[in-house]
Each structure stands twice: as structure tokens, then as C-alpha cells.
GROMACS .gro file of C-alpha atoms in nm:
model
  152
    1GLU     CA    1  -1.290   0.899   1.668
    2LEU     CA    2  -1.057   0.956   1.371
    3GLN     CA    3  -0.907   1.267   1.533
    4VAL     CA    4  -0.857   1.061   1.856
    5PHE     CA    5  -0.682   0.776   1.673
    6TRP     CA    6  -0.460   1.027   1.480
    7ASP     CA    7  -0.372   1.221   1.792
    8GLY     CA    8  -0.280   0.895   1.969
    9MET     CA    9  -0.057   0.785   1.689
   10LYS     CA   10   0.114   1.122   1.697
   11LYS     CA   11   0.150   1.122   2.071
   12HIS     CA   12   0.304   0.777   2.082
   13ASP     CA   13   0.519   0.820   1.769
   14ARG     CA   14   0.330   0.558   1.574
   15ILE     CA   15   0.303   0.733   1.241
   16THR     CA   16   0.506   0.564   0.968
   17GLN     CA   17   0.844   0.733   0.945
   18ASN     CA   18   0.924   0.606   0.587
   19PRO     CA   19   0.595   0.564   0.404
   20HIS     CA   20   0.616   0.320   0.116
   21ILE     CA   21   0.414   0.083  -0.094
   22THR     CA   22   0.504  -0.283  -0.098
   23ILE     CA   23   0.446  -0.422  -0.440
   24VAL     CA   24   0.566  -0.766  -0.375
   25HIS     CA   25   0.701  -0.940  -0.056
   26LYS     CA   26   0.923  -1.242  -0.056
   27ASN     CA   27   0.690  -1.421   0.183
   28GLY     CA   28   0.405  -1.391  -0.066
   29VAL     CA   29   0.633  -1.533  -0.337
   30ALA     CA   30   0.754  -1.820  -0.122
   31SER     CA   31   0.399  -1.914  -0.018
   32LYS     CA   32   0.270  -1.893  -0.385
   33GLU     CA   33  -0.003  -1.662  -0.240
   34LEU     CA   34  -0.101  -1.544  -0.594
   35ASP     CA   35  -0.026  -1.648  -0.955
   36GLY     CA   36   0.225  -1.411  -1.113
   37LEU     CA   37   0.420  -1.313  -0.795
   38GLU     CA   38   0.731  -1.506  -0.894
   39GLU     CA   39   0.746  -1.324  -1.228
   40LEU     CA   40   0.687  -0.988  -1.053
   41TRP     CA   41   0.961  -1.072  -0.793
   42THR     CA   42   1.208  -1.154  -1.064
   43SER     CA   43   1.121  -0.837  -1.262
   44CYS     CA   44   1.182  -0.634  -0.951
   45LEU     CA   45   1.525  -0.794  -0.910
   46THR     CA   46   1.627  -0.740  -1.268
   47LEU     CA   47   1.515  -0.386  -1.332
   48THR     CA   48   1.786  -0.172  -1.481
   49ASP     CA   49   1.602   0.166  -1.469
   50VAL     CA   50   1.487   0.368  -1.171
   51LEU     CA   51   1.111   0.361  -1.230
   52VAL     CA   52   0.906   0.665  -1.161
   53PHE     CA   53   0.537   0.614  -1.097
   54GLN     CA   54   0.240   0.848  -1.052
   55PHE     CA   55  -0.064   0.747  -0.858
   56GLU     CA   56  -0.361   0.874  -0.656
   57LEU     CA   57  -0.474   0.791  -0.312
   58SER     CA   58  -0.850   0.714  -0.312
   59HIS     CA   59  -0.955   0.626   0.043
   60LEU     CA   60  -0.849   0.649   0.409
   61VAL     CA   61  -0.924   0.309   0.569
   62TYR     CA   62  -0.877   0.250   0.944
   63ASN     CA   63  -0.988   0.055   1.242
   64ASP     CA   64  -0.893   0.071   1.606
   65ARG     CA   65  -0.551  -0.082   1.537
   66VAL     CA   66  -0.415   0.051   1.204
   67MET     CA   67  -0.465   0.332   0.942
   68ALA     CA   68  -0.391   0.313   0.568
   69LEU     CA   69  -0.435   0.517   0.251
   70ALA     CA   70  -0.552   0.306  -0.043
   71LEU     CA   71  -0.419   0.359  -0.395
   72ALA     CA   72  -0.661   0.404  -0.688
   73PRO     CA   73  -0.532   0.106  -0.886
   74GLN     CA   74  -0.647   0.258  -1.227
   75SER     CA   75  -0.443   0.572  -1.154
   76LEU     CA   76  -0.107   0.402  -1.143
   77THR     CA   77   0.109   0.510  -1.438
   78ALA     CA   78   0.478   0.511  -1.521
   79ASN     CA   79   0.724   0.710  -1.737
   80ILE     CA   80   0.692   0.574  -2.093
   81GLN     CA   81   1.068   0.631  -2.146
   82SER     CA   82   1.152   0.350  -1.901
   83GLU     CA   83   1.073  -0.005  -1.821
   84GLY     CA   84   0.780   0.120  -1.618
   85PRO     CA   85   0.484   0.051  -1.852
   86GLU     CA   86   0.602  -0.311  -1.909
   87PHE     CA   87   0.649  -0.361  -1.535
   88LEU     CA   88   0.294  -0.235  -1.460
   89ARG     CA   89   0.156  -0.486  -1.716
   90ILE     CA   90   0.287  -0.779  -1.513
   91ILE     CA   91   0.148  -0.670  -1.172
   92PRO     CA   92  -0.149  -0.900  -1.104
   93GLU     CA   93  -0.485  -0.728  -1.060
   94ALA     CA   94  -0.509  -0.879  -0.712
   95VAL     CA   95  -0.183  -0.701  -0.615
   96LEU     CA   96  -0.290  -0.371  -0.759
   97ASN     CA   97  -0.613  -0.378  -0.558
   98LYS     CA   98  -0.408  -0.415  -0.232
   99LEU     CA   99  -0.166  -0.133  -0.295
  100HIS     CA  100  -0.167   0.109   0.003
  101ILE     CA  101   0.048   0.323   0.233
  102THR     CA  102   0.037   0.239   0.597
  103VAL     CA  103  -0.012   0.561   0.787
  104GLY     CA  104   0.044   0.412   1.132
  105THR     CA  105  -0.052   0.177   1.398
  106ARG     CA  106  -0.207   0.231   1.753
  107ASP     CA  107   0.097   0.082   1.936
  108ALA     CA  108   0.417  -0.105   1.892
  109SER     CA  109   0.255  -0.450   1.935
  110ILE     CA  110   0.067  -0.405   1.605
  111LYS     CA  111   0.259  -0.491   1.286
  112PRO     CA  112   0.217  -0.245   1.004
  113VAL     CA  113   0.136  -0.535   0.769
  114GLU     CA  114  -0.211  -0.539   0.928
  115ALA     CA  115  -0.286  -0.247   0.702
  116ARG     CA  116  -0.266  -0.480   0.405
  117GLU     CA  117  -0.531  -0.715   0.555
  118LEU     CA  118  -0.751  -0.407   0.635
  119ILE     CA  119  -0.736  -0.310   0.261
  120VAL     CA  120  -0.804  -0.668   0.150
  121ASN     CA  121  -1.101  -0.694   0.377
  122TRP     CA  122  -1.232  -0.346   0.253
  123GLN     CA  123  -1.195  -0.461  -0.101
  124LYS     CA  124  -1.394  -0.768  -0.024
  125GLY     CA  125  -1.659  -0.572   0.153
  126SER     CA  126  -1.595  -0.743   0.478
  127LEU     CA  127  -1.463  -0.480   0.709
  128GLY     CA  128  -1.517  -0.533   1.081
  129GLU     CA  129  -1.755  -0.318   1.289
  130ASN     CA  130  -1.466  -0.105   1.417
  131ALA     CA  131  -1.334  -0.018   1.063
  132ARG     CA  132  -1.415   0.304   0.881
  133VAL     CA  133  -1.366   0.418   0.520
  134ILE     CA  134  -1.340   0.776   0.409
  135PRO     CA  135  -1.344   0.829   0.028
  136LEU     CA  136  -1.120   1.118  -0.080
  137HIS     CA  137  -1.349   1.186  -0.382
  138GLY     CA  138  -1.260   1.529  -0.524
  139ASN     CA  139  -0.979   1.552  -0.268
  140ARG     CA  140  -0.776   1.268  -0.414
  141ILE     CA  141  -0.406   1.309  -0.341
  142SER     CA  142  -0.180   1.275  -0.651
  143LEU     CA  143   0.171   1.148  -0.574
  144ARG     CA  144   0.490   1.041  -0.748
  145GLY     CA  145   0.724   0.774  -0.629
  146THR     CA  146   1.022   0.563  -0.731
  147LEU     CA  147   1.054   0.190  -0.725
  148GLU     CA  148   1.348   0.143  -0.476
  149GLY     CA  149   1.509  -0.117  -0.257
  150MET     CA  150   1.459  -0.493  -0.253
  151TRP     CA  151   1.505  -0.615   0.084
  152THR     CA  152   1.582  -0.995   0.030
   0.00000   0.00000   0.00000
């Protein structure tokens, strides 16, 4: 089932070309989705350093529409010689728990943002019957990334 989904995404060019982690989105700020998002948005806009983060991927989460890799929130660290540690302190816990990388979608009609809802539902323990979670356990993937680009 996982292999079939993966092969289908590859065949139809549905694997995310530029994988990224969305920390905050302007729509969430505008809707006042969570407390603290406005401060987080402002911090993103006013950063003066390029922030380098390290993190681990903890789970592969997917259903018949979308596939995502969940971050282990407690693994997120930043270079102490930058604004990174202070920036990490203002990220609300609810945001940390949603951080993920969208791997891909089944077809073009499915928006990649569905991966966020999949992760949220997994965190709540309310995945649908078509959803699966594969813990990476000892195979956790450690990555490094930079905070880039604010599309406003």
C-alpha cells in the first residue's frame, strides 16, 4: 500500500519539488488561529540573521491523498550564535507539534496543505481509517535547514 502510493506519486510527478517546513502562514495570523502567531509572524519579518536549525523527522504519516514527514518537536535546535534560540522560544507549542514536511500528494487536485491537517489529526489521535503512521524509531532522520523566505 505504501509502495503503491509512493510509486504513484513518482509516476505522476507529485513528490514535492522544494520540500520545506511552514512555521507560520499569513492566513493563520489573519484568522487568529492560535495565540502567539502574530508575534511569531512579526519575528519572522524582522529577523536579521539567517537562522540555521537542526531537527529530526520522527514519523511518516500518510493516507490515500497525502504523505508527510513529522518533525520531532523536542529535537528542534538552533545555532546559539544567532537569534535562533530566542526565535524558538516564541514558537507556540501547538505550532511545534504541527511541523512537518509534505512529501507529496496523490494528484494535482489535492492541496499540499492537507498534510498539515493530517499531522494535526494524528497528534489528536483522530486519524481516519485510510491513514497510516510509521514511526522512524532508531531510523530517525537528522536534518539541517535555514529559515528563508517570507511570502507575504
